[in-house]
């Protein structure tokens, strides 16, 4: 694992603000303040930024969606309105193209889908002030979500740059003391990631000159020129083909690791199981599949993450992240080859959830596989595991103990009553969990069979008299009662002996040996007098 640390430590002012905010939150909780009724909209705003539209203005989306719906209703004859209202609406929509209209409607319906209660507030004229307050909070959350994700990402981004972080490291290394001064176009490896993919050959020919050309703008880095990190390959752009430019597009390994970092957690970024203490963003947002806006968000976050910028901003030199986001969404959504788009989304579902159909299908598939295994186990017997053997042996011991305790004075158990049938059902359950033929337990050495005698039959338990507590006990109950359990003075109060007359008093004499205590006390006094 490379020892790479990125980013800079929070300043003293930032730490003070964080502590102040935490103190205010703790004080509000201690004062018994009621929870914020708009908390659900805060969570929804985070999902909007990551999965619906990074630059969404909720208030504008609602207004434009209503205007577009009025146009559709007017065209179908369902809306009867005055000419002045019609002209005002047409003037408001005159500067918006069809793609923007589709974006507003798509965003509006997705917002209503994730927060159904929001529709009630929107349609109620008496809640106009509440709607204004909600949309204002949501817009603020949308703007801060991207900045918050970028701040957390920049602390780990350099760990994800090597193709195999567990075996290689970036060279030259990035030193924490330099902050982000060595990032972006100031680092030869990161400059290769950010270089437009069609200029990679020029970059590899003369790296130093190419880095200068990227900084000066001679090599254009505008939003239309996608960087090499968008393409798959052990090195950025290795799978790029001039004749087939869509091959490997939006499948770079760095994109996948950044996506897992943000939506599954830093511990899952490199493919490990998550060990976080709270739910990841994918679960909080109820994500089941990856969509187009999700991919565009990851591309923007990755480009900013390896740049030399310290704080999130819409522009990085000539590169506009707003334009880059919009162009990625438009390219994927409007692609004429729908098969390529569907395959790309399936590929991302596989990287995120382990199944090309998404998280819900992955869970149902796992359940289906488990059912198939359980059904096929009746025909194909698999070796018993150690835990299964231990459970079977434990059940056998309990059964033998119960049967023996139910027949005092006899070591044999009759087979003509209800106990025999119960024993038979127990044996049948044990036979169902063991192979039909003689079991051959294999050891670690394939040629050395392990004898079944390693699991001998439990010894016969000495029968105990039948009493009121065991007469009504079934086979599934434990053969031991509270009276049968060994009692200790420390744990169980029943083992404490009653105080005798010798134990009462000042408590200095020990119970059961008062004479010894008296002799020891007298001897001690004599020894002290002799010493003096």
XYZ file of C-alpha atoms in Angstrom:
532
model
C 0.000 0.000 0.000
C 1.636 3.287 -0.970
C 2.199 5.810 1.728
C 0.421 8.626 -0.024
C -1.385 11.405 1.735
C -3.239 14.085 -0.132
C -4.848 17.368 0.781
C -4.172 19.729 3.620
C -5.237 19.677 7.230
C -8.241 21.784 8.258
C -7.281 25.224 9.460
C -7.750 26.357 13.038
C -10.681 28.544 12.046
C -12.410 25.610 10.362
C -11.917 23.427 13.428
C -13.389 26.122 15.676
C -16.439 26.414 13.425
C -16.954 22.652 13.443
C -16.711 22.528 17.228
C -19.122 25.447 17.508
C -21.646 23.758 15.246
C -21.398 20.509 17.199
C -21.900 22.365 20.479
C -24.969 24.128 19.097
C -26.417 20.833 17.877
C -25.771 19.183 21.244
C -27.351 22.124 23.064
C -30.437 22.017 20.874
C -30.822 18.298 21.543
C -30.395 18.784 25.282
C -32.989 21.541 25.302
C -35.499 19.089 23.912
C -36.107 20.948 20.653
C -38.479 19.253 18.237
C -36.869 17.633 15.177
C -36.726 19.653 11.982
C -39.845 18.820 9.933
C -37.892 19.623 6.771
C -35.144 17.067 7.431
C -36.568 14.766 4.772
C -36.038 17.473 2.163
C -32.422 17.896 3.251
C -31.752 14.203 2.591
C -33.584 14.441 -0.722
C -31.459 17.432 -1.755
C -28.289 15.350 -1.287
C -29.744 12.694 -3.564
C -30.712 15.346 -6.117
C -27.144 16.639 -6.367
C -25.644 13.169 -6.761
C -28.236 11.392 -8.905
C -30.630 13.883 -10.526
C -28.940 17.192 -11.370
C -25.776 18.601 -9.842
C -26.817 22.156 -10.768
C -30.488 21.822 -9.895
C -32.470 24.866 -8.753
C -35.524 23.308 -7.108
C -37.622 26.467 -7.153
C -36.950 27.043 -10.862
C -37.564 23.391 -11.679
C -41.025 23.542 -10.063
C -41.990 26.748 -11.855
C -40.754 25.634 -15.277
C -42.346 22.203 -14.912
C -45.710 23.832 -14.181
C -45.369 26.085 -17.238
C -44.520 23.142 -19.473
C -47.455 21.157 -18.099
C -49.735 24.128 -18.831
C -48.484 24.214 -22.417
C -49.242 20.533 -22.864
C -52.684 20.968 -21.310
C -53.390 23.969 -23.511
C -52.392 22.093 -26.654
C -54.686 19.199 -25.766
C -57.585 21.550 -25.012
C -57.714 20.700 -21.319
C -56.755 24.232 -20.185
C -58.997 27.246 -20.735
C -57.015 30.448 -20.142
C -56.889 34.052 -21.153
C -54.683 35.264 -23.986
C -52.521 37.381 -21.659
C -51.654 34.342 -19.518
C -50.843 32.362 -22.652
C -48.566 35.096 -23.991
C -46.740 35.456 -20.683
C -46.084 31.734 -20.561
C -44.841 31.605 -24.133
C -42.484 34.490 -23.454
C -41.044 32.707 -20.396
C -40.439 29.531 -22.394
C -39.133 31.210 -25.553
C -35.487 31.127 -24.414
C -35.552 27.441 -23.418
C -34.748 24.704 -25.903
C -36.373 21.292 -25.973
C -33.470 19.585 -24.205
C -33.761 21.999 -21.283
C -37.513 21.429 -21.105
C -36.933 17.697 -20.924
C -34.373 18.282 -18.170
C -36.810 20.350 -16.080
C -39.612 17.814 -16.422
C -37.319 14.858 -15.715
C -35.884 16.539 -12.614
C -39.339 17.529 -11.368
C -40.802 14.050 -11.630
C -37.744 12.459 -10.024
C -37.921 14.876 -7.087
C -41.588 14.017 -6.564
C -40.686 10.346 -6.784
C -38.128 10.450 -3.975
C -40.233 12.841 -1.819
C -43.924 12.145 -2.514
C -45.026 14.452 0.318
C -43.448 17.380 -1.520
C -46.281 17.267 -4.064
C -48.808 18.181 -1.356
C -46.827 21.287 -0.413
C -46.410 22.330 -4.048
C -50.107 22.045 -4.921
C -51.401 23.813 -1.802
C -51.592 27.639 -2.329
C -51.817 28.139 1.437
C -48.343 26.645 1.855
C -46.535 29.043 -0.456
C -44.334 30.441 2.320
C -43.454 26.943 3.495
C -42.612 25.949 -0.077
C -40.259 28.916 -0.379
C -38.482 27.960 2.846
C -38.125 24.331 1.751
C -36.757 25.107 -1.704
C -34.295 27.599 -0.243
C -32.909 24.946 2.134
C -32.788 22.342 -0.610
C -30.858 24.630 -2.972
C -28.350 25.368 -0.232
C -27.890 21.652 0.446
C -27.426 20.894 -3.253
C -24.645 23.474 -3.501
C -22.849 22.201 -0.401
C -23.182 18.467 -1.179
C -20.749 18.537 -4.071
C -18.296 20.642 -2.076
C -18.563 18.278 0.893
C -17.936 15.191 -1.265
C -14.969 16.884 -2.931
C -13.429 17.827 0.430
C -13.649 14.248 1.713
C -12.414 12.796 -1.564
C -9.241 14.888 -1.799
C -7.938 13.277 1.416
C -7.902 9.830 -0.267
C -7.664 10.491 -4.000
C -3.931 9.837 -4.355
C -4.392 6.347 -2.934
C -6.605 5.517 -5.923
C -4.283 6.798 -8.665
C -2.077 3.681 -9.111
C -3.728 0.921 -11.118
C -2.809 -1.546 -8.352
C -2.420 0.476 -5.133
C -1.367 -2.611 -3.141
C 1.674 -3.284 -5.338
C 2.694 0.051 -6.858
C 2.839 3.696 -5.954
C 2.796 6.991 -7.748
C 6.175 8.375 -8.759
C 7.140 11.066 -7.913
C 5.197 10.867 -4.627
C 2.920 13.630 -3.410
C 4.016 15.079 -0.085
C 1.419 16.321 2.377
C 3.553 19.326 3.341
C 3.151 20.724 -0.153
C -0.652 20.646 0.043
C -2.128 20.470 -3.443
C 0.689 22.355 -5.118
C 1.974 19.075 -6.607
C -1.437 18.024 -7.908
C -3.117 18.499 -11.269
C -1.011 19.751 -14.163
C 1.985 20.183 -11.819
C 2.413 16.410 -11.534
C 3.415 14.350 -14.608
C 1.178 11.377 -13.760
C -1.878 13.474 -12.950
C -1.275 15.663 -15.986
C -1.477 12.484 -18.075
C -4.836 11.695 -16.475
C -6.167 15.184 -17.286
C -4.685 15.420 -20.766
C -7.263 15.206 -23.579
C -7.270 11.645 -24.809
C -6.510 12.587 -28.420
C -3.307 14.349 -27.270
C -1.822 11.412 -25.350
C 0.680 10.563 -28.061
C 1.966 14.125 -28.009
C 2.078 14.037 -24.214
C 4.088 10.805 -24.061
C 6.573 12.086 -26.647
C 7.659 15.086 -24.567
C 6.078 15.145 -21.112
C 7.646 18.397 -19.895
C 6.686 20.341 -22.989
C 3.192 18.863 -22.996
C 2.681 19.944 -19.366
C 3.641 23.477 -20.337
C 1.261 23.403 -23.291
C -1.578 22.217 -21.042
C -0.983 25.074 -18.589
C -0.694 27.699 -21.314
C -3.810 26.520 -23.104
C -2.051 25.507 -26.298
C -3.551 22.084 -25.703
C -7.223 22.830 -25.155
C -8.772 21.393 -21.972
C -12.307 22.658 -22.484
C -15.340 20.567 -21.572
C -15.662 19.142 -25.112
C -12.213 17.527 -24.870
C -12.689 14.614 -22.504
C -9.614 13.712 -20.409
C -7.824 10.385 -20.722
C -9.026 9.203 -17.300
C -12.512 8.665 -18.760
C -11.236 5.665 -20.754
C -10.373 2.224 -19.427
C -6.896 0.733 -19.346
C -4.033 0.088 -16.950
C -2.870 3.559 -17.906
C -5.392 6.285 -18.760
C -6.512 5.993 -22.367
C -4.839 2.645 -23.112
C -8.095 1.296 -24.567
C -8.804 4.428 -26.586
C -9.186 3.770 -30.306
C -9.404 6.519 -32.900
C -11.735 4.437 -35.074
C -13.885 3.366 -32.082
C -13.781 6.183 -29.561
C -16.634 4.776 -27.468
C -14.637 1.677 -26.612
C -13.920 1.867 -22.855
C -15.425 5.357 -22.505
C -16.537 6.198 -18.917
C -14.995 2.937 -17.695
C -11.713 4.183 -16.239
C -10.606 2.424 -13.068
C -10.152 5.726 -11.234
C -13.814 6.579 -11.903
C -14.891 3.291 -10.337
C -12.833 3.800 -7.183
C -14.075 7.371 -6.755
C -17.647 6.185 -7.270
C -17.286 3.523 -4.565
C -15.607 6.041 -2.264
C -18.541 8.457 -2.446
C -21.479 6.064 -2.579
C -20.219 2.976 -0.700
C -17.617 4.500 1.594
C -13.798 4.849 1.612
C -13.345 1.336 3.030
C -15.081 -0.116 -0.070
C -13.324 2.022 -2.660
C -10.712 -0.571 -3.618
C -13.116 -3.483 -3.645
C -13.037 -4.501 0.023
C -16.117 -5.113 2.141
C -17.424 -2.020 3.865
C -16.585 -1.654 7.556
C -18.306 1.683 8.089
C -20.400 2.386 11.161
C -23.217 4.127 9.298
C -25.236 3.567 6.155
C -23.539 4.535 2.902
C -24.953 7.130 0.518
C -26.244 4.453 -1.865
C -28.495 3.065 0.875
C -29.478 6.484 2.221
C -30.618 7.532 -1.273
C -32.375 4.232 -1.953
C -30.240 3.584 -5.026
C -31.039 0.382 -6.885
C -29.348 1.133 -10.221
C -26.855 3.584 -11.690
C -28.227 6.319 -13.953
C -26.663 8.746 -16.417
C -26.464 11.690 -14.002
C -24.692 9.458 -11.505
C -21.892 8.768 -14.009
C -21.570 12.462 -14.900
C -21.303 13.382 -11.203
C -18.468 10.885 -10.702
C -16.590 12.196 -13.742
C -16.750 15.770 -12.447
C -15.691 14.759 -8.932
C -12.740 12.763 -10.252
C -11.451 15.607 -12.435
C -11.664 18.039 -9.541
C -10.214 15.514 -7.085
C -6.853 15.262 -8.850
C -6.677 18.959 -9.752
C -4.594 21.527 -7.892
C -7.626 23.480 -6.680
C -8.030 23.694 -2.906
C -11.756 24.458 -2.839
C -14.658 23.407 -5.001
C -15.503 25.816 -7.791
C -17.508 25.609 -10.974
C -14.531 26.531 -13.164
C -10.948 25.299 -13.245
C -9.175 27.582 -15.688
C -10.786 27.125 -19.079
C -12.531 23.953 -17.936
C -16.144 24.479 -16.896
C -17.434 21.627 -14.740
C -20.972 22.800 -15.484
C -20.439 22.331 -19.235
C -18.600 19.050 -18.701
C -21.468 17.659 -16.623
C -24.104 18.710 -19.127
C -22.179 17.337 -22.114
C -21.638 13.950 -20.471
C -25.340 13.622 -19.675
C -26.336 14.713 -23.171
C -23.846 12.369 -24.854
C -25.056 9.286 -23.003
C -28.778 10.065 -23.100
C -28.898 11.108 -26.753
C -26.602 8.398 -28.052
C -28.079 6.835 -31.180
C -26.746 3.417 -30.209
C -29.018 2.528 -27.323
C -27.235 -0.808 -26.947
C -24.020 0.970 -26.004
C -25.853 3.083 -23.436
C -27.586 0.069 -21.901
C -24.325 -1.890 -21.764
C -22.600 1.051 -20.080
C -25.256 1.279 -17.361
C -25.118 -2.499 -16.828
C -21.340 -2.296 -16.502
C -21.653 0.404 -13.844
C -24.297 -1.611 -11.970
C -21.847 -4.494 -11.936
C -19.093 -2.304 -10.507
C -21.371 -0.782 -7.854
C -23.682 -3.597 -6.776
C -22.047 -6.722 -8.163
C -24.913 -7.340 -10.587
C -25.598 -5.747 -13.943
C -29.290 -5.379 -13.091
C -28.692 -3.427 -9.899
C -28.879 -3.912 -6.154
C -32.460 -5.241 -5.857
C -31.919 -7.801 -8.620
C -28.657 -8.814 -7.023
C -30.408 -9.568 -3.729
C -33.186 -11.528 -5.430
C -30.632 -13.457 -7.445
C -28.755 -14.408 -4.319
C -31.979 -15.616 -2.744
C -32.747 -17.593 -5.890
C -29.317 -19.214 -5.830
C -29.741 -20.150 -2.179
C -33.117 -21.713 -2.961
C -31.612 -23.680 -5.855
C -28.828 -24.937 -3.625
C -31.275 -26.021 -0.931
C -33.469 -27.812 -3.490
C -30.544 -29.559 -5.132
C -29.135 -30.661 -1.774
C -31.687 -33.474 -1.656
C -30.234 -35.067 -4.758
C -26.554 -34.159 -4.408
C -25.226 -34.579 -0.888
C -22.552 -32.161 0.165
C -20.053 -32.839 2.986
C -21.182 -31.708 6.417
C -19.404 -28.690 7.826
C -17.784 -28.697 11.245
C -20.574 -26.532 12.636
C -23.231 -28.923 11.327
C -21.422 -31.871 12.881
C -21.194 -30.044 16.207
C -24.922 -29.206 16.152
C -25.816 -32.811 15.320
C -23.585 -34.126 18.112
C -25.018 -31.612 20.590
C -28.599 -32.544 19.658
C -27.759 -36.223 20.053
C -26.367 -35.670 23.552
C -29.447 -33.693 24.621
C -31.799 -36.334 23.224
C -30.009 -39.201 24.968
C -30.012 -37.296 28.245
C -33.732 -36.607 28.046
C -34.645 -40.163 27.114
C -32.494 -41.601 29.880
C -33.900 -39.246 32.514
C -37.467 -40.187 31.575
C -36.953 -43.922 32.433
C -35.509 -44.339 35.938
C -33.758 -47.565 36.799
C -33.349 -48.657 33.193
C -30.662 -47.980 30.598
C -32.852 -49.104 27.693
C -35.612 -47.075 26.157
C -38.805 -48.771 24.911
C -39.791 -48.148 21.305
C -43.555 -48.561 21.721
C -44.641 -45.170 23.056
C -44.562 -41.499 22.156
C -40.906 -41.160 23.097
C -39.977 -43.724 20.494
C -41.721 -41.762 17.794
C -40.047 -38.594 19.010
C -36.705 -40.329 18.928
C -37.451 -41.605 15.466
C -38.311 -38.093 14.260
C -35.087 -36.833 15.790
C -33.102 -39.545 14.060
C -34.820 -38.731 10.790
C -33.826 -35.064 11.176
C -30.244 -36.135 11.793
C -30.313 -38.437 8.785
C -31.589 -35.589 6.623
C -28.506 -33.536 7.478
C -26.030 -36.419 6.893
C -25.151 -38.363 3.734
C -27.181 -41.501 3.014
C -24.056 -43.621 2.635
C -21.302 -44.163 5.151
C -19.746 -40.756 5.796
C -16.157 -40.262 4.722
C -14.822 -37.121 6.328
C -11.873 -35.877 4.363
C -8.859 -34.233 5.949
C -6.584 -31.544 4.613
C -4.557 -34.292 2.854
C -6.675 -35.614 -0.009
C -5.312 -39.164 0.187
C -5.836 -39.617 3.925
C -9.465 -40.309 4.878
C -10.585 -39.352 8.338
C -12.333 -42.092 10.247
C -15.900 -41.534 11.371
C -14.755 -42.638 14.821
C -13.539 -39.077 15.377
C -17.172 -38.353 16.210
C -18.101 -41.227 18.590
C -21.563 -41.866 19.970
C -22.120 -39.961 23.221
C -21.824 -42.084 26.394
C -24.966 -43.214 28.138
C -25.999 -40.822 30.871
C -26.869 -42.225 34.300
C -30.651 -42.000 34.695
C -32.114 -39.691 37.297
C -35.474 -40.069 39.079
C -38.507 -38.589 37.419
C -39.771 -35.526 39.206
C -42.397 -32.875 38.621
C -40.020 -30.685 36.643
C -38.987 -33.370 34.114
C -42.245 -35.231 33.652
C -43.765 -32.548 31.423
C -40.587 -31.665 29.519
C -40.442 -32.184 25.762
C -37.489 -33.233 23.666
C -36.757 -29.683 22.607
C -36.346 -28.449 26.205
C -33.126 -28.524 28.158
C -32.782 -31.530 30.561
C -31.391 -29.248 33.297
C -33.404 -27.051 35.626
C -32.395 -24.260 37.962
C -32.189 -26.757 40.834
C -29.791 -28.966 38.824
C -27.365 -26.165 37.992
C -24.211 -25.895 40.125
C -24.495 -22.833 42.309
C -21.604 -20.653 43.384
C -21.478 -18.015 46.116
C -20.378 -15.327 43.669
C -23.006 -15.708 40.949
C -26.085 -17.274 42.538
C -27.579 -16.098 45.771
C -29.006 -19.570 46.457
C -25.525 -20.861 47.360
C -25.043 -18.422 50.197
C -25.189 -20.176 53.537
C -27.384 -18.694 56.281
C -25.574 -16.729 58.925
C -24.950 -18.549 62.198
C -24.591 -17.087 65.647
C -20.807 -17.143 65.306
C -21.019 -15.094 62.102
C -23.160 -12.383 63.659
C -21.522 -9.481 65.446
C -18.755 -7.278 64.200
C -17.998 -9.642 61.324
C -14.290 -10.145 62.198
C -14.612 -13.885 62.965
C -14.803 -16.291 60.011
C -17.788 -18.643 59.731
C -17.193 -22.303 60.558
C -13.956 -21.845 62.582
C -14.532 -19.469 65.522
C -11.897 -21.150 67.669
C -9.192 -20.731 65.074
C -9.986 -17.052 64.809
C -9.776 -16.658 68.592
C -6.456 -18.471 68.814
C -5.023 -16.508 65.952
C -6.134 -13.265 67.610
C -4.568 -14.224 70.970
C -1.348 -15.381 69.373
C -1.075 -12.137 67.477
C -1.415 -10.122 70.686
C 1.261 -12.206 72.436
C 3.646 -11.787 69.511
C 3.168 -8.026 69.549
C 3.831 -7.843 73.309
C 6.979 -9.948 72.935
C 8.218 -7.725 70.146
C 7.845 -4.693 72.314
